[in-house]
Coordinates of C-alpha atoms in Angstrom, one line a residue:
X3 CA -26.0 10.8 14.7
X4 CA -24.1 8.1 13.1
X5 CA -20.2 8.5 12.8
X6 CA -17.2 6.3 13.8
X7 CA -13.8 5.7 12.6
X8 CA -13.1 2.1 11.3
X9 CA -9.4 0.9 11.4
X10 CA -9.2 -1.8 8.4
X11 CA -6.4 -4.4 6.7
X12 CA -7.0 -4.0 3.7
X13 CA -5.6 -6.7 0.6
X14 CA -7.0 -9.0 -1.9
X15 CA -7.6 -12.8 -2.6
X16 CA -6.3 -13.7 -5.9
X17 CA -7.1 -10.5 -7.5
X18 CA -10.5 -9.7 -5.7
X19 CA -10.4 -7.0 -2.5
X20 CA -11.0 -7.6 1.0
X21 CA -11.3 -5.2 3.7
X22 CA -11.4 -6.6 7.4
X23 CA -12.4 -4.4 9.2
X24 CA -10.7 -4.4 12.9
X25 CA -12.6 -1.9 15.0
X26 CA -16.2 -0.4 15.4
X27 CA -17.9 -3.5 15.9
X28 CA -21.6 -3.0 16.2
X29 CA -23.0 -5.2 18.8
X30 CA -25.5 -8.1 17.4
X31 CA -27.5 -9.9 19.1
X32 CA -28.8 -13.3 18.2
X33 CA -27.7 -17.1 19.3
X34 CA -26.1 -18.0 15.7
X35 CA -24.3 -15.4 12.7
X36 CA -27.4 -15.9 10.9
X37 CA -29.3 -14.4 13.7
X38 CA -26.9 -11.7 13.9
X39 CA -26.8 -11.1 10.5
X40 CA -30.4 -10.4 10.2
X41 CA -29.9 -7.5 13.1
X42 CA -26.7 -6.3 11.3
X43 CA -29.1 -5.7 8.0
X44 CA -32.0 -4.3 9.6
X45 CA -29.7 -1.8 12.2
X46 CA -26.3 -1.4 11.0
X47 CA -26.4 -1.5 7.2
X48 CA -25.3 2.1 7.2
X49 CA -21.6 0.9 8.0
X50 CA -21.4 -1.7 4.9
X51 CA -22.7 0.9 2.4
X52 CA -20.6 3.4 3.9
X53 CA -17.3 1.1 4.1
X54 CA -18.1 -0.7 0.6
X55 CA -19.4 2.0 -1.8
X56 CA -17.8 5.4 -3.0
X57 CA -16.6 6.9 -1.9
X58 CA -14.4 4.9 0.4
X59 CA -15.1 1.8 -1.3
X60 CA -15.9 0.9 -5.0
X61 CA -18.4 -1.6 -7.3
X62 CA -16.0 -4.4 -6.4
X63 CA -15.1 -3.9 -2.6
X64 CA -16.0 -6.8 -0.2
X65 CA -15.1 -7.3 3.3
X66 CA -15.6 -8.3 6.9
X67 CA -15.7 -8.4 10.5
X68 CA -14.7 -10.5 13.2
X69 CA -16.7 -11.7 16.0
X70 CA -16.6 -14.0 18.9
X71 CA -17.5 -17.9 18.2
X72 CA -21.3 -18.3 18.5
X73 CA -20.1 -21.8 18.9
X74 CA -18.3 -23.8 21.8
X75 CA -15.8 -25.2 19.9
X76 CA -15.6 -22.3 17.3
X77 CA -12.4 -20.2 17.0
X78 CA -14.2 -17.0 15.8
X79 CA -17.4 -15.8 13.8
X80 CA -17.3 -13.7 10.6
X81 CA -20.1 -11.3 9.2
X82 CA -19.4 -10.7 5.4
X83 CA -20.1 -6.9 3.9
X84 CA -20.0 -6.1 0.3
X85 CA -21.6 -4.0 -2.4
X86 CA -23.9 -6.9 -2.8
X87 CA -24.7 -7.2 0.9
X88 CA -24.2 -8.6 4.0
X89 CA -23.8 -12.8 2.5
X90 CA -24.1 -15.8 4.1
X91 CA -21.0 -16.6 3.0
X92 CA -18.3 -15.4 0.8
X93 CA -15.3 -17.8 0.0
X94 CA -12.4 -15.6 -1.4
X95 CA -13.8 -13.0 1.7
X96 CA -12.7 -15.5 4.4
X97 CA -9.7 -16.7 2.8
X98 CA -8.2 -12.8 2.6
X99 CA -10.2 -12.4 6.7
X100 CA -8.4 -15.4 7.9
X101 CA -4.9 -14.7 6.1
X102 CA -4.8 -10.6 7.4
X103 CA -5.7 -11.4 10.8
X104 CA -3.4 -14.4 11.4
X105 CA -0.6 -12.4 9.9
X106 CA -1.4 -9.5 12.1
X107 CA -1.9 -11.5 15.2
X108 CA -5.6 -10.5 15.3
X109 CA -6.6 -14.1 15.5
X110 CA -4.6 -17.0 17.1
X111 CA -5.3 -20.6 16.1
X112 CA -6.5 -22.9 19.3
X113 CA -5.2 -25.9 17.0
X114 CA -2.0 -25.6 15.1
X115 CA -2.6 -24.6 11.4
X116 CA -6.4 -25.2 11.9
X117 CA -9.6 -22.8 12.4
X118 CA -13.0 -23.3 13.1
X119 CA -15.1 -20.4 12.1
X120 CA -18.7 -19.8 12.3
X121 CA -20.4 -18.2 9.2
X122 CA -24.1 -17.0 8.6
X123 CA -24.4 -19.7 6.4
X124 CA -22.8 -22.4 9.1
X125 CA -19.3 -23.8 10.1
X126 CA -16.4 -23.3 7.8
X127 CA -13.7 -25.4 9.0
X128 CA -10.1 -24.1 7.3
X129 CA -6.6 -25.3 7.0
X130 CA -3.8 -22.5 6.6
X131 CA 0.0 -22.9 6.1
X132 CA 2.7 -20.3 7.2
X133 CA 6.0 -19.8 5.8
X134 CA 8.0 -17.3 8.3
X135 CA 5.3 -14.5 9.5
X136 CA 3.3 -14.8 5.9
X137 CA -0.1 -17.0 5.5
X138 CA 0.8 -18.9 1.9
X139 CA -2.6 -20.5 1.7
X140 CA -5.7 -21.3 3.4
X141 CA -8.0 -24.0 2.5
X142 CA -11.6 -23.9 3.7
X143 CA -14.3 -26.6 4.2
X144 CA -17.1 -25.1 2.8
X145 CA -21.0 -25.8 3.7
X146 CA -22.8 -28.1 2.2
X147 CA -23.5 -27.2 -1.4
X148 CA -26.4 -28.8 -4.2
X149 CA -27.9 -28.4 -7.1
X150 CA -31.2 -26.3 -6.8
X151 CA -32.9 -26.2 -10.3
X152 CA -31.4 -27.7 -13.5
X153 CA -32.0 -27.1 -17.0
X154 CA -34.0 -23.9 -16.7
X155 CA -34.9 -22.4 -19.5
X156 CA -35.5 -18.1 -19.6
X157 CA -35.8 -15.8 -22.8
X158 CA -33.7 -12.9 -22.5
X159 CA -34.3 -9.9 -24.6
X160 CA -31.5 -8.6 -27.1
X161 CA -30.1 -12.4 -26.7
X162 CA -32.5 -14.9 -26.8
X163 CA -32.9 -18.2 -25.0
X164 CA -30.6 -19.5 -22.2
X165 CA -30.6 -22.9 -20.1
X166 CA -29.3 -22.5 -16.9
X167 CA -28.6 -24.2 -13.7
X168 CA -29.1 -23.0 -9.7
X169 CA -26.6 -24.3 -7.2
X170 CA -26.0 -23.5 -3.7
X171 CA -22.4 -23.4 -2.2
X172 CA -22.9 -20.6 0.3
X173 CA -24.8 -18.4 -1.7
X174 CA -27.0 -18.9 -4.9
X175 CA -25.7 -18.9 -8.5
X176 CA -27.2 -19.2 -11.5
X177 CA -24.8 -20.9 -13.9
X178 CA -24.5 -20.5 -17.3
X179 CA -22.7 -22.9 -20.0
X180 CA -21.7 -21.8 -23.6
X181 CA -24.5 -22.4 -25.8
X182 CA -26.0 -21.1 -28.5
X183 CA -27.1 -17.7 -27.7
X184 CA -23.6 -17.8 -25.0
X185 CA -20.2 -18.6 -26.7
X186 CA -18.2 -18.6 -23.3
X187 CA -16.7 -16.0 -21.3
X188 CA -13.8 -15.9 -23.5
X189 CA -15.8 -14.4 -26.5
X190 CA -17.5 -12.1 -24.4
X191 CA -15.9 -8.8 -23.0
X192 CA -17.0 -7.3 -19.6
X193 CA -19.4 -5.2 -20.5
X194 CA -21.7 -7.9 -21.9
X195 CA -21.4 -9.7 -18.6
X196 CA -22.5 -6.3 -16.9
X197 CA -25.1 -5.6 -19.2
X198 CA -26.8 -8.9 -19.3
X199 CA -26.5 -10.4 -15.5
X200 CA -28.9 -7.9 -13.8
X201 CA -31.4 -8.9 -16.9
X202 CA -30.9 -12.5 -16.0
X203 CA -30.8 -12.5 -12.5
X204 CA -34.3 -10.4 -12.2
X205 CA -35.9 -13.2 -14.5
X206 CA -34.9 -15.9 -12.5
X207 CA -35.8 -14.4 -9.3
X208 CA -39.4 -13.4 -10.6
X209 CA -40.0 -16.9 -11.9
X210 CA -38.3 -19.4 -9.3
X211 CA -37.9 -19.5 -5.8
X212 CA -34.6 -19.7 -4.3
X213 CA -34.5 -20.6 -0.3
X214 CA -32.2 -22.5 1.4
X215 CA -34.3 -25.4 2.9
X216 CA -32.7 -24.9 6.2
X217 CA -33.0 -21.2 6.8
X218 CA -35.6 -19.3 4.8
X219 CA -32.9 -16.0 5.3
X220 CA -31.0 -17.3 2.7
X221 CA -33.2 -16.7 -0.6
X222 CA -32.8 -15.4 -3.8
X223 CA -30.1 -16.1 -6.8
X224 CA -27.9 -13.5 -6.0
X225 CA -24.7 -14.5 -8.3
X226 CA -24.2 -15.1 -12.0
X227 CA -21.9 -17.5 -12.9
X228 CA -20.6 -17.1 -16.7
X229 CA -18.4 -20.2 -17.8
X230 CA -16.2 -21.1 -20.7
X231 CA -12.8 -21.8 -22.0
X232 CA -9.8 -21.4 -19.4
X233 CA -6.5 -19.3 -20.1
X234 CA -4.7 -22.3 -18.3
X235 CA -3.7 -25.8 -19.1
X236 CA -3.8 -27.0 -15.5
X237 CA -7.4 -25.3 -15.0
X238 CA -10.4 -27.7 -15.1
X239 CA -13.0 -24.5 -15.6
X240 CA -13.1 -21.1 -16.1
X241 CA -15.6 -18.4 -14.7
X242 CA -16.8 -15.0 -14.5
X243 CA -18.8 -14.1 -11.5
X244 CA -21.3 -11.2 -11.4
X245 CA -22.6 -9.8 -8.5
X246 CA -24.0 -6.6 -7.0
X247 CA -24.7 -4.3 -9.2
X248 CA -22.0 -3.9 -11.7
X249 CA -19.1 -6.2 -10.2
X250 CA -17.5 -8.9 -11.6
X251 CA -15.2 -11.0 -9.2
X252 CA -11.3 -11.1 -10.1
X253 CA -11.1 -14.2 -8.1
X254 CA -12.5 -17.7 -8.9
X255 CA -15.1 -17.0 -6.3
X256 CA -15.3 -19.4 -3.4
X257 CA -18.6 -19.9 -2.9
X258 CA -18.7 -20.0 -6.4
X259 CA -16.8 -22.9 -7.1
X260 CA -18.7 -24.7 -4.6
X261 CA -21.7 -24.1 -6.2
X262 CA -20.3 -25.2 -9.7
X263 CA -18.5 -28.6 -8.0
X264 CA -22.1 -29.0 -6.8
X265 CA -23.6 -28.7 -10.1
X266 CA -20.9 -31.1 -11.9
X267 CA -21.5 -33.8 -9.3
X268 CA -25.2 -33.5 -9.9
X269 CA -24.5 -34.2 -13.5
X270 CA -22.0 -37.0 -13.3
X271 CA -18.9 -34.8 -13.9
X272 CA -17.5 -35.0 -10.6
X273 CA -17.3 -37.6 -8.2
X274 CA -16.0 -37.5 -4.6
X275 CA -12.7 -37.0 -3.8
X276 CA -12.1 -35.1 -7.5
X277 CA -10.0 -31.9 -7.5
X278 CA -11.8 -29.0 -9.4
X279 CA -9.0 -25.9 -10.5
X280 CA -11.5 -23.2 -11.2
X281 CA -10.0 -19.9 -13.2
X282 CA -11.3 -16.8 -12.3
X283 CA -11.6 -14.1 -15.3
X284 CA -8.4 -12.5 -14.8
X285 CA -6.7 -16.1 -14.9
X286 CA -5.7 -16.5 -10.8
X287 CA -6.8 -20.0 -10.0
X288 CA -8.7 -21.6 -6.4
X289 CA -8.0 -25.1 -6.1
X290 CA -11.7 -27.1 -5.2
X291 CA -12.5 -30.5 -4.4
X292 CA -15.3 -33.0 -3.7
X293 CA -14.2 -33.7 -0.1
X294 CA -17.4 -36.0 0.9
X295 CA -20.8 -36.4 0.3
X296 CA -24.1 -35.5 2.3
X297 CA -27.6 -34.0 2.0
X298 CA -29.6 -31.1 2.7
X299 CA -33.1 -31.5 3.6
X300 CA -33.4 -34.7 1.5
X301 CA -31.6 -33.4 -1.4
X302 CA -28.1 -35.0 -2.7
X303 CA -25.3 -32.6 -1.8
X304 CA -21.8 -32.3 -1.8
X305 CA -18.7 -31.2 1.0
X306 CA -16.6 -29.0 -1.0
X307 CA -13.1 -27.4 -0.2
X308 CA -11.4 -24.4 -1.5
X309 CA -7.8 -23.6 -1.3
X310 CA -6.7 -19.9 -2.5
X311 CA -4.0 -17.1 -0.9
X312 CA -4.3 -13.6 -0.1
X313 CA -2.2 -10.9 0.2
X314 CA -2.6 -7.8 2.4
X315 CA -1.4 -4.2 1.1
X316 CA -2.4 -1.8 3.5
X317 CA -3.8 -0.6 6.5
X318 CA -6.3 2.3 6.9
X319 CA -8.5 4.7 9.1
X320 CA -12.0 5.6 7.6
X321 CA -14.2 7.7 9.2
X322 CA -18.2 8.0 8.7
X323 CA -19.8 11.0 9.7
X324 CA -23.3 11.9 9.1
X325 CA -22.1 15.5 8.6
X326 CA -20.8 14.3 5.3
X327 CA -23.7 14.0 2.5
X328 CA -22.0 11.1 1.1
X329 CA -21.3 9.4 4.4
X330 CA -23.4 6.3 3.6
X331 CA -21.8 5.7 0.1
X332 CA -23.5 6.0 -3.4
X333 CA -23.3 4.1 -6.9
X334 CA -23.3 5.6 -10.1
X335 CA -24.9 2.8 -12.1

């Protein structure tokens, strides 16, 4: 039998949902969060599908569990769950998770306004700013990010040739800039993004290897990042990130912003110390920055940061009971 009640704090980061699951944590084996992620995927993925998919969730749902740190100096570990899987890293998810956990007293920083978080993708440090009992913003110092494949030409049925880049920012992103057969996100409605994204993703994953050189469990280009004109004058870039089977990120996407800054740095469009204000499909913004330079297995990489805000919208208790024929969720594609 598979059943349990999961208490949750629900909210959003710049418009995209975050469900912080505060009970029902499975006991995960492994020395690192990457190891624990593999154990969760093998034995407990029913919890993810039950809480993220309909009828308890929806296509855009994203969530997390907080665990004890896996490092000596860490404050906590975070496991990310969403409709697209159990991600190595999720920027909007971590901003929301830390905001809700700090505001509700589930997490206390050892150092004032600073946290050290262990994720499956590696260490992510964070700063946060409180005003009264509210966390006004969180700034993440994300994992090293890099451009993996550049100027890849593919032929997309009913669209034609596209030239794309693939970059890593905690997940692998296929980045599509405006070109002859893609006029920009401002010229496409959501239905076109949802139609062509899985096709492009399949073509890329069938033709290229996207594997992190230091962790072979992080593989596959899971996200599409379509770009275009900005809604706000102070934005440096705009995007619509596709994930899962039919989701468009309502936030500017933290790991996507990291991947795009890595791509732009590799092309000489950003330098160390530059800020990059990234805008989502609904116009919300993250402030990205190239904090420093490094390398990953001999490949040039950046040390990105992302700053954003989150708001908690409610608390709930969700029951999963395998007597329910829809206990483990479903999707209508």
